[in-house]
mmCIF file with all atom_site columns, C-alpha atoms in Angstrom:
data_model
loop_
_atom_site.group_PDB
_atom_site.id
_atom_site.type_symbol
_atom_site.label_atom_id
_atom_site.label_alt_id
_atom_site.label_comp_id
_atom_site.label_asym_id
_atom_site.label_entity_id
_atom_site.label_seq_id
_atom_site.pdbx_PDB_ins_code
_atom_site.Cartn_x
_atom_site.Cartn_y
_atom_site.Cartn_z
_atom_site.occupancy
_atom_site.B_iso_or_equiv
_atom_site.pdbx_formal_charge
_atom_site.auth_seq_id
_atom_site.auth_comp_id
_atom_site.auth_asym_id
_atom_site.auth_atom_id
_atom_site.pdbx_PDB_model_num
ATOM 1   C CA . MET A 1 1   ? -143.659 6.265   10.640  1.00 0.00 ? 736 MET A CA 1
ATOM 2   C CA . LYS A 1 2   ? -140.157 5.254   9.590   1.00 0.00 ? 737 LYS A CA 1
ATOM 3   C CA . LEU A 1 3   ? -139.555 4.898   5.893   1.00 0.00 ? 738 LEU A CA 1
ATOM 4   C CA . ARG A 1 4   ? -138.356 1.385   5.068   1.00 0.00 ? 739 ARG A CA 1
ATOM 5   C CA . THR A 1 5   ? -136.817 1.533   1.618   1.00 0.00 ? 740 THR A CA 1
ATOM 6   C CA . PRO A 1 6   ? -133.333 0.477   0.519   1.00 0.00 ? 741 PRO A CA 1
ATOM 7   C CA . LEU A 1 7   ? -132.964 3.489   -1.785  1.00 0.00 ? 742 LEU A CA 1
ATOM 8   C CA . GLY A 1 8   ? -130.696 6.208   -0.417  1.00 0.00 ? 743 GLY A CA 1
ATOM 9   C CA . ARG A 1 9   ? -131.774 9.816   -0.035  1.00 0.00 ? 744 ARG A CA 1
ATOM 10  C CA . LYS A 1 10  ? -128.853 11.018  -2.201  1.00 0.00 ? 745 LYS A CA 1
ATOM 11  C CA . PHE A 1 11  ? -130.397 9.176   -5.143  1.00 0.00 ? 746 PHE A CA 1
ATOM 12  C CA . ILE A 1 12  ? -133.904 10.433  -4.370  1.00 0.00 ? 747 ILE A CA 1
ATOM 13  C CA . TYR A 1 13  ? -132.807 14.059  -3.933  1.00 0.00 ? 748 TYR A CA 1
ATOM 14  C CA . LYS A 1 14  ? -130.945 13.920  -7.243  1.00 0.00 ? 749 LYS A CA 1
ATOM 15  C CA . LEU A 1 15  ? -134.190 12.779  -8.815  1.00 0.00 ? 750 LEU A CA 1
ATOM 16  C CA . TYR A 1 16  ? -135.970 15.691  -7.179  1.00 0.00 ? 751 TYR A CA 1
ATOM 17  C CA . TYR A 1 17  ? -133.686 18.237  -8.816  1.00 0.00 ? 752 TYR A CA 1
ATOM 18  C CA . VAL A 1 18  ? -133.691 16.741  -12.308 1.00 0.00 ? 753 VAL A CA 1
ATOM 19  C CA . THR A 1 19  ? -137.423 16.033  -12.338 1.00 0.00 ? 754 THR A CA 1
ATOM 20  C CA . GLY A 1 20  ? -138.205 19.531  -11.147 1.00 0.00 ? 755 GLY A CA 1
ATOM 21  C CA . ALA A 1 21  ? -136.244 20.864  -14.110 1.00 0.00 ? 756 ALA A CA 1
ATOM 22  C CA . ALA A 1 22  ? -138.016 18.422  -16.402 1.00 0.00 ? 757 ALA A CA 1
ATOM 23  C CA . TYR A 1 23  ? -141.398 19.576  -15.164 1.00 0.00 ? 758 TYR A CA 1
ATOM 24  C CA . GLU A 1 24  ? -140.569 23.239  -15.719 1.00 0.00 ? 759 GLU A CA 1
ATOM 25  C CA . ASN A 1 25  ? -139.395 22.475  -19.248 1.00 0.00 ? 760 ASN A CA 1
ATOM 26  C CA . ASN A 1 26  ? -142.592 20.592  -20.114 1.00 0.00 ? 761 ASN A CA 1
ATOM 27  C CA . ALA A 1 27  ? -144.850 23.187  -18.498 1.00 0.00 ? 762 ALA A CA 1
ATOM 28  C CA . ASP A 1 28  ? -143.095 25.918  -20.472 1.00 0.00 ? 763 ASP A CA 1
ATOM 29  C CA . ILE A 1 29  ? -143.662 23.985  -23.708 1.00 0.00 ? 764 ILE A CA 1
ATOM 30  C CA . PHE A 1 30  ? -147.376 23.680  -22.925 1.00 0.00 ? 765 PHE A CA 1
ATOM 31  C CA . ALA A 1 31  ? -147.546 27.358  -21.992 1.00 0.00 ? 766 ALA A CA 1
ATOM 32  C CA . ARG A 1 32  ? -146.035 28.459  -25.291 1.00 0.00 ? 767 ARG A CA 1
ATOM 33  C CA . ASN A 1 33  ? -148.329 26.187  -27.257 1.00 0.00 ? 768 ASN A CA 1
ATOM 34  C CA . THR A 1 34  ? -151.539 26.990  -25.399 1.00 0.00 ? 769 THR A CA 1
ATOM 35  C CA . GLY A 1 35  ? -151.001 30.410  -23.850 1.00 0.00 ? 770 GLY A CA 1
ATOM 36  C CA . LEU A 1 36  ? -152.513 29.053  -20.632 1.00 0.00 ? 771 LEU A CA 1
ATOM 37  C CA . LEU A 1 37  ? -149.841 29.204  -17.959 1.00 0.00 ? 772 LEU A CA 1
ATOM 38  C CA . LYS A 1 38  ? -146.206 29.091  -16.938 1.00 0.00 ? 773 LYS A CA 1
ATOM 39  C CA . CYS A 1 39  ? -145.162 27.356  -13.731 1.00 0.00 ? 774 CYS A CA 1
ATOM 40  C CA . SER A 1 40  ? -142.304 28.080  -11.345 1.00 0.00 ? 775 SER A CA 1
ATOM 41  C CA . ARG A 1 41  ? -140.879 25.734  -8.739  1.00 0.00 ? 776 ARG A CA 1
ATOM 42  C CA . ARG A 1 42  ? -141.796 26.429  -5.118  1.00 0.00 ? 777 ARG A CA 1
ATOM 43  C CA . GLY A 1 43  ? -139.680 23.816  -3.400  1.00 0.00 ? 778 GLY A CA 1
ATOM 44  C CA . LEU A 1 44  ? -139.462 20.394  -1.873  1.00 0.00 ? 779 LEU A CA 1
ATOM 45  C CA . ARG A 1 45  ? -142.037 18.741  0.333   1.00 0.00 ? 780 ARG A CA 1
ATOM 46  C CA . THR A 1 46  ? -140.888 15.576  2.085   1.00 0.00 ? 781 THR A CA 1
ATOM 47  C CA . LEU A 1 47  ? -143.739 13.136  2.554   1.00 0.00 ? 782 LEU A CA 1
ATOM 48  C CA . THR A 1 48  ? -142.290 11.107  5.415   1.00 0.00 ? 783 THR A CA 1
ATOM 49  C CA . SER A 1 49  ? -141.894 12.093  9.039   1.00 0.00 ? 784 SER A CA 1
ATOM 50  C CA . THR A 1 50  ? -138.224 11.070  9.119   1.00 0.00 ? 785 THR A CA 1
ATOM 51  C CA . HIS A 1 51  ? -137.206 13.157  6.083   1.00 0.00 ? 786 HIS A CA 1
ATOM 52  C CA . LEU A 1 52  ? -135.619 10.086  4.503   1.00 0.00 ? 787 LEU A CA 1
ATOM 53  C CA . THR A 1 53  ? -132.882 9.856   7.136   1.00 0.00 ? 788 THR A CA 1
ATOM 54  C CA . HIS A 1 54  ? -133.675 6.226   7.886   1.00 0.00 ? 789 HIS A CA 1
ATOM 55  C CA . VAL A 1 55  ? -133.611 4.884   4.359   1.00 0.00 ? 790 VAL A CA 1
ATOM 56  C CA . THR A 1 56  ? -130.056 3.590   4.336   1.00 0.00 ? 791 THR A CA 1
ATOM 57  C CA . SER A 1 57  ? -129.707 2.139   7.810   1.00 0.00 ? 792 SER A CA 1
ATOM 58  C CA . ASN A 1 58  ? -130.606 -1.492  7.163   1.00 0.00 ? 793 ASN A CA 1
ATOM 59  C CA . ASN A 1 59  ? -129.220 -2.175  3.690   1.00 0.00 ? 794 ASN A CA 1
ATOM 60  C CA . LYS A 1 60  ? -125.778 -3.732  3.442   1.00 0.00 ? 795 LYS A CA 1
ATOM 61  C CA . GLU A 1 61  ? -125.781 -3.513  -0.360  1.00 0.00 ? 796 GLU A CA 1
ATOM 62  C CA . LEU A 1 62  ? -126.354 0.239   -0.582  1.00 0.00 ? 797 LEU A CA 1
ATOM 63  C CA . GLY A 1 63  ? -122.655 1.061   -0.627  1.00 0.00 ? 798 GLY A CA 1
ATOM 64  C CA . LYS A 1 64  ? -122.221 -0.801  -3.905  1.00 0.00 ? 799 LYS A CA 1
ATOM 65  C CA . PRO A 1 65  ? -123.025 0.824   -7.271  1.00 0.00 ? 800 PRO A CA 1
ATOM 66  C CA . TRP A 1 66  ? -126.362 -0.302  -8.683  1.00 0.00 ? 801 TRP A CA 1
ATOM 67  C CA . ARG A 1 67  ? -127.482 -1.963  -11.883 1.00 0.00 ? 802 ARG A CA 1
ATOM 68  C CA . VAL A 1 68  ? -130.339 0.297   -12.991 1.00 0.00 ? 803 VAL A CA 1
ATOM 69  C CA . LEU A 1 69  ? -133.078 -0.363  -15.540 1.00 0.00 ? 804 LEU A CA 1
ATOM 70  C CA . PHE A 1 70  ? -134.817 2.797   -16.764 1.00 0.00 ? 805 PHE A CA 1
ATOM 71  C CA . PHE A 1 71  ? -138.363 2.878   -18.181 1.00 0.00 ? 806 PHE A CA 1
ATOM 72  C CA . GLY A 1 72  ? -139.300 5.995   -20.189 1.00 0.00 ? 807 GLY A CA 1
ATOM 73  C CA . THR A 1 73  ? -140.401 7.383   -23.545 1.00 0.00 ? 808 THR A CA 1
ATOM 74  C CA . ASP A 1 74  ? -140.508 11.174  -23.797 1.00 0.00 ? 809 ASP A CA 1
ATOM 75  C CA . ASP A 1 75  ? -138.972 14.588  -23.041 1.00 0.00 ? 810 ASP A CA 1
ATOM 76  C CA . PHE A 1 76  ? -140.056 14.441  -19.407 1.00 0.00 ? 811 PHE A CA 1
ATOM 77  C CA . SER A 1 77  ? -138.221 11.113  -19.004 1.00 0.00 ? 812 SER A CA 1
ATOM 78  C CA . LEU A 1 78  ? -134.962 12.336  -20.481 1.00 0.00 ? 813 LEU A CA 1
ATOM 79  C CA . PRO A 1 79  ? -133.443 14.406  -17.606 1.00 0.00 ? 814 PRO A CA 1
ATOM 80  C CA . SER A 1 80  ? -133.721 11.454  -15.219 1.00 0.00 ? 815 SER A CA 1
ATOM 81  C CA . LEU A 1 81  ? -132.044 9.161   -17.740 1.00 0.00 ? 816 LEU A CA 1
ATOM 82  C CA . LYS A 1 82  ? -129.265 11.692  -18.323 1.00 0.00 ? 817 LYS A CA 1
ATOM 83  C CA . MET A 1 83  ? -128.672 11.957  -14.578 1.00 0.00 ? 818 MET A CA 1
ATOM 84  C CA . LEU A 1 84  ? -128.293 8.185   -14.337 1.00 0.00 ? 819 LEU A CA 1
ATOM 85  C CA . PHE A 1 85  ? -125.939 8.187   -17.321 1.00 0.00 ? 820 PHE A CA 1
ATOM 86  C CA . ARG A 1 86  ? -123.738 10.844  -15.691 1.00 0.00 ? 821 ARG A CA 1
ATOM 87  C CA . GLU A 1 87  ? -123.524 8.702   -12.574 1.00 0.00 ? 822 GLU A CA 1
ATOM 88  C CA . LEU A 1 88  ? -122.475 5.779   -14.760 1.00 0.00 ? 823 LEU A CA 1
ATOM 89  C CA . GLN A 1 89  ? -119.780 7.812   -16.512 1.00 0.00 ? 824 GLN A CA 1
ATOM 90  C CA . ASP A 1 90  ? -118.487 9.377   -13.289 1.00 0.00 ? 825 ASP A CA 1
ATOM 91  C CA . GLY A 1 91  ? -118.251 6.091   -11.404 1.00 0.00 ? 826 GLY A CA 1
ATOM 92  C CA . GLY A 1 92  ? -121.076 7.087   -9.050  1.00 0.00 ? 827 GLY A CA 1
ATOM 93  C CA . PHE A 1 93  ? -123.922 4.965   -7.729  1.00 0.00 ? 828 PHE A CA 1
ATOM 94  C CA . VAL A 1 94  ? -124.709 3.448   -11.160 1.00 0.00 ? 829 VAL A CA 1
ATOM 95  C CA . LYS A 1 95  ? -122.469 0.673   -12.495 1.00 0.00 ? 830 LYS A CA 1
ATOM 96  C CA . GLN A 1 96  ? -124.810 -0.622  -15.218 1.00 0.00 ? 831 GLN A CA 1
ATOM 97  C CA . LEU A 1 97  ? -127.605 1.188   -17.047 1.00 0.00 ? 832 LEU A CA 1
ATOM 98  C CA . ALA A 1 98  ? -130.128 -0.091  -19.576 1.00 0.00 ? 833 ALA A CA 1
ATOM 99  C CA . VAL A 1 99  ? -133.377 1.267   -20.996 1.00 0.00 ? 834 VAL A CA 1
ATOM 100 C CA . VAL A 1 100 ? -136.851 -0.124  -21.674 1.00 0.00 ? 835 VAL A CA 1
ATOM 101 C CA . THR A 1 101 ? -138.836 1.969   -24.154 1.00 0.00 ? 836 THR A CA 1
ATOM 102 C CA . SER A 1 102 ? -140.778 1.865   -27.417 1.00 0.00 ? 837 SER A CA 1
ATOM 103 C CA . LEU A 1 103 ? -138.124 1.338   -30.069 1.00 0.00 ? 838 LEU A CA 1
ATOM 104 C CA . LYS A 1 104 ? -140.579 1.720   -32.957 1.00 0.00 ? 839 LYS A CA 1
ATOM 105 C CA . ALA A 1 105 ? -142.074 5.104   -31.995 1.00 0.00 ? 840 ALA A CA 1
ATOM 106 C CA . LYS A 1 106 ? -141.456 7.837   -34.581 1.00 0.00 ? 841 LYS A CA 1
ATOM 107 C CA . LYS A 1 107 ? -140.422 10.346  -31.902 1.00 0.00 ? 842 LYS A CA 1
ATOM 108 C CA . ASN A 1 108 ? -138.729 8.940   -28.835 1.00 0.00 ? 843 ASN A CA 1
ATOM 109 C CA . PRO A 1 109 ? -135.944 11.015  -27.223 1.00 0.00 ? 844 PRO A CA 1
ATOM 110 C CA . VAL A 1 110 ? -135.230 8.261   -24.688 1.00 0.00 ? 845 VAL A CA 1
ATOM 111 C CA . ARG A 1 111 ? -134.546 5.755   -27.458 1.00 0.00 ? 846 ARG A CA 1
ATOM 112 C CA . ASP A 1 112 ? -132.439 8.299   -29.341 1.00 0.00 ? 847 ASP A CA 1
ATOM 113 C CA . PHE A 1 113 ? -130.336 9.075   -26.263 1.00 0.00 ? 848 PHE A CA 1
ATOM 114 C CA . ALA A 1 114 ? -129.875 5.392   -25.434 1.00 0.00 ? 849 ALA A CA 1
ATOM 115 C CA . VAL A 1 115 ? -128.641 4.684   -28.956 1.00 0.00 ? 850 VAL A CA 1
ATOM 116 C CA . ALA A 1 116 ? -126.272 7.677   -28.951 1.00 0.00 ? 851 ALA A CA 1
ATOM 117 C CA . ALA A 1 117 ? -124.916 6.733   -25.513 1.00 0.00 ? 852 ALA A CA 1
ATOM 118 C CA . GLU A 1 118 ? -124.555 3.074   -26.552 1.00 0.00 ? 853 GLU A CA 1
ATOM 119 C CA . LEU A 1 119 ? -126.829 1.862   -23.763 1.00 0.00 ? 854 LEU A CA 1
ATOM 120 C CA . ALA A 1 120 ? -128.627 -1.459  -23.998 1.00 0.00 ? 855 ALA A CA 1
ATOM 121 C CA . ALA A 1 121 ? -132.230 -0.724  -25.065 1.00 0.00 ? 856 ALA A CA 1
ATOM 122 C CA . PHE A 1 122 ? -135.127 -3.170  -24.778 1.00 0.00 ? 857 PHE A CA 1
ATOM 123 C CA . ASN A 1 123 ? -138.456 -2.847  -26.554 1.00 0.00 ? 858 ASN A CA 1
ATOM 124 C CA . TRP A 1 124 ? -141.701 -3.025  -24.593 1.00 0.00 ? 859 TRP A CA 1
ATOM 125 C CA . PRO A 1 125 ? -143.199 -5.490  -23.620 1.00 0.00 ? 860 PRO A CA 1
ATOM 126 C CA . PHE A 1 126 ? -140.207 -6.497  -21.545 1.00 0.00 ? 861 PHE A CA 1
ATOM 127 C CA . HIS A 1 127 ? -139.698 -9.793  -19.735 1.00 0.00 ? 862 HIS A CA 1
ATOM 128 C CA . ALA A 1 128 ? -137.620 -9.222  -16.613 1.00 0.00 ? 863 ALA A CA 1
ATOM 129 C CA . VAL A 1 129 ? -135.169 -11.773 -15.273 1.00 0.00 ? 864 VAL A CA 1
ATOM 130 C CA . PRO A 1 130 ? -134.911 -11.617 -11.460 1.00 0.00 ? 865 PRO A CA 1
ATOM 131 C CA . GLY A 1 131 ? -131.467 -10.488 -10.375 1.00 0.00 ? 866 GLY A CA 1
ATOM 132 C CA . ASP A 1 132 ? -130.380 -8.914  -13.678 1.00 0.00 ? 867 ASP A CA 1
ATOM 133 C CA . PHE A 1 133 ? -130.873 -5.404  -12.249 1.00 0.00 ? 868 PHE A CA 1
ATOM 134 C CA . ASP A 1 134 ? -130.904 -4.017  -8.707  1.00 0.00 ? 869 ASP A CA 1
ATOM 135 C CA . VAL A 1 135 ? -133.399 -1.192  -9.085  1.00 0.00 ? 870 VAL A CA 1
ATOM 136 C CA . GLY A 1 136 ? -135.857 0.193   -11.642 1.00 0.00 ? 871 GLY A CA 1
ATOM 137 C CA . LEU A 1 137 ? -136.748 3.799   -12.384 1.00 0.00 ? 872 LEU A CA 1
ATOM 138 C CA . VAL A 1 138 ? -139.957 4.717   -14.230 1.00 0.00 ? 873 VAL A CA 1
ATOM 139 C CA . SER A 1 139 ? -140.545 8.189   -15.675 1.00 0.00 ? 874 SER A CA 1
ATOM 140 C CA . SER A 1 140 ? -143.442 9.009   -18.017 1.00 0.00 ? 875 SER A CA 1
ATOM 141 C CA . PHE A 1 141 ? -143.445 5.486   -19.417 1.00 0.00 ? 876 PHE A CA 1
ATOM 142 C CA . GLY A 1 142 ? -147.095 5.049   -20.360 1.00 0.00 ? 877 GLY A CA 1
ATOM 143 C CA . HIS A 1 143 ? -147.354 1.322   -19.670 1.00 0.00 ? 878 HIS A CA 1
ATOM 144 C CA . LEU A 1 144 ? -148.474 -0.620  -16.613 1.00 0.00 ? 879 LEU A CA 1
ATOM 145 C CA . ILE A 1 145 ? -145.556 -2.330  -14.859 1.00 0.00 ? 880 ILE A CA 1
ATOM 146 C CA . SER A 1 146 ? -146.542 -5.873  -13.926 1.00 0.00 ? 881 SER A CA 1
ATOM 147 C CA . LYS A 1 147 ? -146.106 -7.458  -10.522 1.00 0.00 ? 882 LYS A CA 1
ATOM 148 C CA . SER A 1 148 ? -143.531 -9.904  -11.904 1.00 0.00 ? 883 SER A CA 1
ATOM 149 C CA . ILE A 1 149 ? -141.362 -7.030  -13.181 1.00 0.00 ? 884 ILE A CA 1
ATOM 150 C CA . ILE A 1 150 ? -141.669 -5.067  -9.933  1.00 0.00 ? 885 ILE A CA 1
ATOM 151 C CA . GLU A 1 151 ? -140.669 -8.092  -7.882  1.00 0.00 ? 886 GLU A CA 1
ATOM 152 C CA . SER A 1 152 ? -137.656 -8.817  -10.105 1.00 0.00 ? 887 SER A CA 1
ATOM 153 C CA . PHE A 1 153 ? -135.779 -5.828  -8.600  1.00 0.00 ? 888 PHE A CA 1
ATOM 154 C CA . PRO A 1 154 ? -134.206 -6.507  -5.180  1.00 0.00 ? 889 PRO A CA 1
ATOM 155 C CA . LEU A 1 155 ? -134.259 -2.768  -4.367  1.00 0.00 ? 890 LEU A CA 1
ATOM 156 C CA . GLY A 1 156 ? -137.656 -2.108  -5.935  1.00 0.00 ? 891 GLY A CA 1
ATOM 157 C CA . ILE A 1 157 ? -138.787 0.564   -8.409  1.00 0.00 ? 892 ILE A CA 1
ATOM 158 C CA . LEU A 1 158 ? -139.160 4.338   -8.161  1.00 0.00 ? 893 LEU A CA 1
ATOM 159 C CA . ASN A 1 159 ? -141.676 6.237   -10.272 1.00 0.00 ? 894 ASN A CA 1
ATOM 160 C CA . VAL A 1 160 ? -141.330 9.909   -11.223 1.00 0.00 ? 895 VAL A CA 1
ATOM 161 C CA . HIS A 1 161 ? -144.862 11.262  -11.775 1.00 0.00 ? 896 HIS A CA 1
ATOM 162 C CA . ALA A 1 162 ? -145.645 14.770  -13.052 1.00 0.00 ? 897 ALA A CA 1
ATOM 163 C CA . SER A 1 163 ? -148.368 15.744  -10.580 1.00 0.00 ? 898 SER A CA 1
ATOM 164 C CA . LEU A 1 164 ? -148.947 16.272  -6.879  1.00 0.00 ? 899 LEU A CA 1
ATOM 165 C CA . LEU A 1 165 ? -150.429 12.876  -6.165  1.00 0.00 ? 900 LEU A CA 1
ATOM 166 C CA . PRO A 1 166 ? -153.124 11.863  -5.481  1.00 0.00 ? 901 PRO A CA 1
ATOM 167 C CA . ARG A 1 167 ? -154.305 14.485  -8.009  1.00 0.00 ? 902 ARG A CA 1
ATOM 168 C CA . TRP A 1 168 ? -153.988 13.473  -11.678 1.00 0.00 ? 903 TRP A CA 1
ATOM 169 C CA . ARG A 1 169 ? -153.019 9.866   -11.433 1.00 0.00 ? 904 ARG A CA 1
ATOM 170 C CA . GLY A 1 170 ? -152.445 8.104   -14.735 1.00 0.00 ? 905 GLY A CA 1
ATOM 171 C CA . ALA A 1 171 ? -151.266 9.380   -18.102 1.00 0.00 ? 906 ALA A CA 1
ATOM 172 C CA . ALA A 1 172 ? -150.763 13.015  -19.231 1.00 0.00 ? 907 ALA A CA 1
ATOM 173 C CA . PRO A 1 173 ? -150.908 14.705  -15.792 1.00 0.00 ? 908 PRO A CA 1
ATOM 174 C CA . ILE A 1 174 ? -149.330 17.963  -17.043 1.00 0.00 ? 909 ILE A CA 1
ATOM 175 C CA . PHE A 1 175 ? -151.945 18.228  -19.774 1.00 0.00 ? 910 PHE A CA 1
ATOM 176 C CA . TYR A 1 176 ? -154.807 17.743  -17.313 1.00 0.00 ? 911 TYR A CA 1
ATOM 177 C CA . ALA A 1 177 ? -153.342 20.232  -14.828 1.00 0.00 ? 912 ALA A CA 1
ATOM 178 C CA . ILE A 1 178 ? -153.235 22.879  -17.556 1.00 0.00 ? 913 ILE A CA 1
ATOM 179 C CA . LEU A 1 179 ? -156.611 21.941  -19.020 1.00 0.00 ? 914 LEU A CA 1
ATOM 180 C CA . ASN A 1 180 ? -158.267 22.304  -15.611 1.00 0.00 ? 915 ASN A CA 1
ATOM 181 C CA . GLY A 1 181 ? -156.503 25.543  -14.726 1.00 0.00 ? 916 GLY A CA 1
ATOM 182 C CA . ASP A 1 182 ? -154.725 24.211  -11.639 1.00 0.00 ? 917 ASP A CA 1
ATOM 183 C CA . SER A 1 183 ? -152.979 26.949  -9.671  1.00 0.00 ? 918 SER A CA 1
ATOM 184 C CA . GLU A 1 184 ? -150.469 24.498  -8.231  1.00 0.00 ? 919 GLU A CA 1
ATOM 185 C CA . THR A 1 185 ? -149.023 21.240  -9.458  1.00 0.00 ? 920 THR A CA 1
ATOM 186 C CA . GLY A 1 186 ? -145.623 19.528  -9.477  1.00 0.00 ? 921 GLY A CA 1
ATOM 187 C CA . VAL A 1 187 ? -143.737 16.238  -9.363  1.00 0.00 ? 922 VAL A CA 1
ATOM 188 C CA . THR A 1 188 ? -144.072 13.242  -7.043  1.00 0.00 ? 923 THR A CA 1
ATOM 189 C CA . ILE A 1 189 ? -141.370 10.618  -6.547  1.00 0.00 ? 924 ILE A CA 1
ATOM 190 C CA . MET A 1 190 ? -142.917 7.414   -5.325  1.00 0.00 ? 925 MET A CA 1
ATOM 191 C CA . GLN A 1 191 ? -141.961 3.845   -4.528  1.00 0.00 ? 926 GLN A CA 1
ATOM 192 C CA . VAL A 1 192 ? -143.840 1.458   -6.812  1.00 0.00 ? 927 VAL A CA 1
ATOM 193 C CA . LYS A 1 193 ? -145.695 -1.468  -5.286  1.00 0.00 ? 928 LYS A CA 1
ATOM 194 C CA . ALA A 1 194 ? -147.455 -4.394  -6.933  1.00 0.00 ? 929 ALA A CA 1
ATOM 195 C CA . HIS A 1 195 ? -150.811 -2.764  -6.164  1.00 0.00 ? 930 HIS A CA 1
ATOM 196 C CA . LYS A 1 196 ? -151.393 0.921   -6.980  1.00 0.00 ? 931 LYS A CA 1
ATOM 197 C CA . SER A 1 197 ? -153.120 1.552   -3.669  1.00 0.00 ? 932 SER A CA 1
ATOM 198 C CA . ALA A 1 198 ? -149.963 0.471   -1.845  1.00 0.00 ? 933 ALA A CA 1
ATOM 199 C CA . ALA A 1 199 ? -147.607 2.906   -3.612  1.00 0.00 ? 934 ALA A CA 1
ATOM 200 C CA . LEU A 1 200 ? -145.600 5.079   -1.217  1.00 0.00 ? 935 LEU A CA 1
ATOM 201 C CA . SER A 1 201 ? -144.964 8.741   -2.104  1.00 0.00 ? 936 SER A CA 1
ATOM 202 C CA . LEU A 1 202 ? -141.509 9.857   -0.950  1.00 0.00 ? 937 LEU A CA 1
ATOM 203 C CA . LEU A 1 203 ? -141.016 13.443  -2.150  1.00 0.00 ? 938 LEU A CA 1
ATOM 204 C CA . GLN A 1 204 ? -142.983 16.140  -3.912  1.00 0.00 ? 939 GLN A CA 1
ATOM 205 C CA . THR A 1 205 ? -141.763 19.319  -5.571  1.00 0.00 ? 940 THR A CA 1
ATOM 206 C CA . GLN A 1 206 ? -144.460 21.971  -5.874  1.00 0.00 ? 941 GLN A CA 1
ATOM 207 C CA . HIS A 1 207 ? -144.892 24.449  -8.720  1.00 0.00 ? 942 HIS A CA 1
ATOM 208 C CA . GLN A 1 208 ? -147.004 27.586  -8.518  1.00 0.00 ? 943 GLN A CA 1
ATOM 209 C CA . CYS A 1 209 ? -148.828 28.330  -11.766 1.00 0.00 ? 944 CYS A CA 1
#
């Protein structure tokens, strides 16, 4: 099967590295607080037969920097946002970056970073305008993204999920992996579709616990 997504593998592999680091940081926090486990990264598993080599072949717009809208709320979200911000500062593949989060939460590192970096920040619920952004990135957001929002992005949405899907779908996957004594877990990067059953997993990074 050839992977048909307009998102380039450079972007997805960058996400792999920063989300792997984010997972290790969160797992270490849980380990210190619970005494249950500490996880170490085992490496990348590509979930497509073409190893993402086909993802850029049919998209004329890929060479242009993207307008990215980031959805996130917590410490796990932050490394992905920081990576996007570095690309913005360095003139990389991001030319515009904004954040959707919970502005009223007492503790929200994503909001705090967005304010410090002078990024546009929108409170959830968010009403998307088709064409305002090219691509969305979701990381530990905690809210269901509606079909209308998903379809407002010409290049779609990626989701960074802290488990080896299909295990531990939904909220708090790190917590449930630790609670159930999983010997292996990790991070999945997936392409978001309007229906959950249609979501396409792109990469997984495995962690031995």
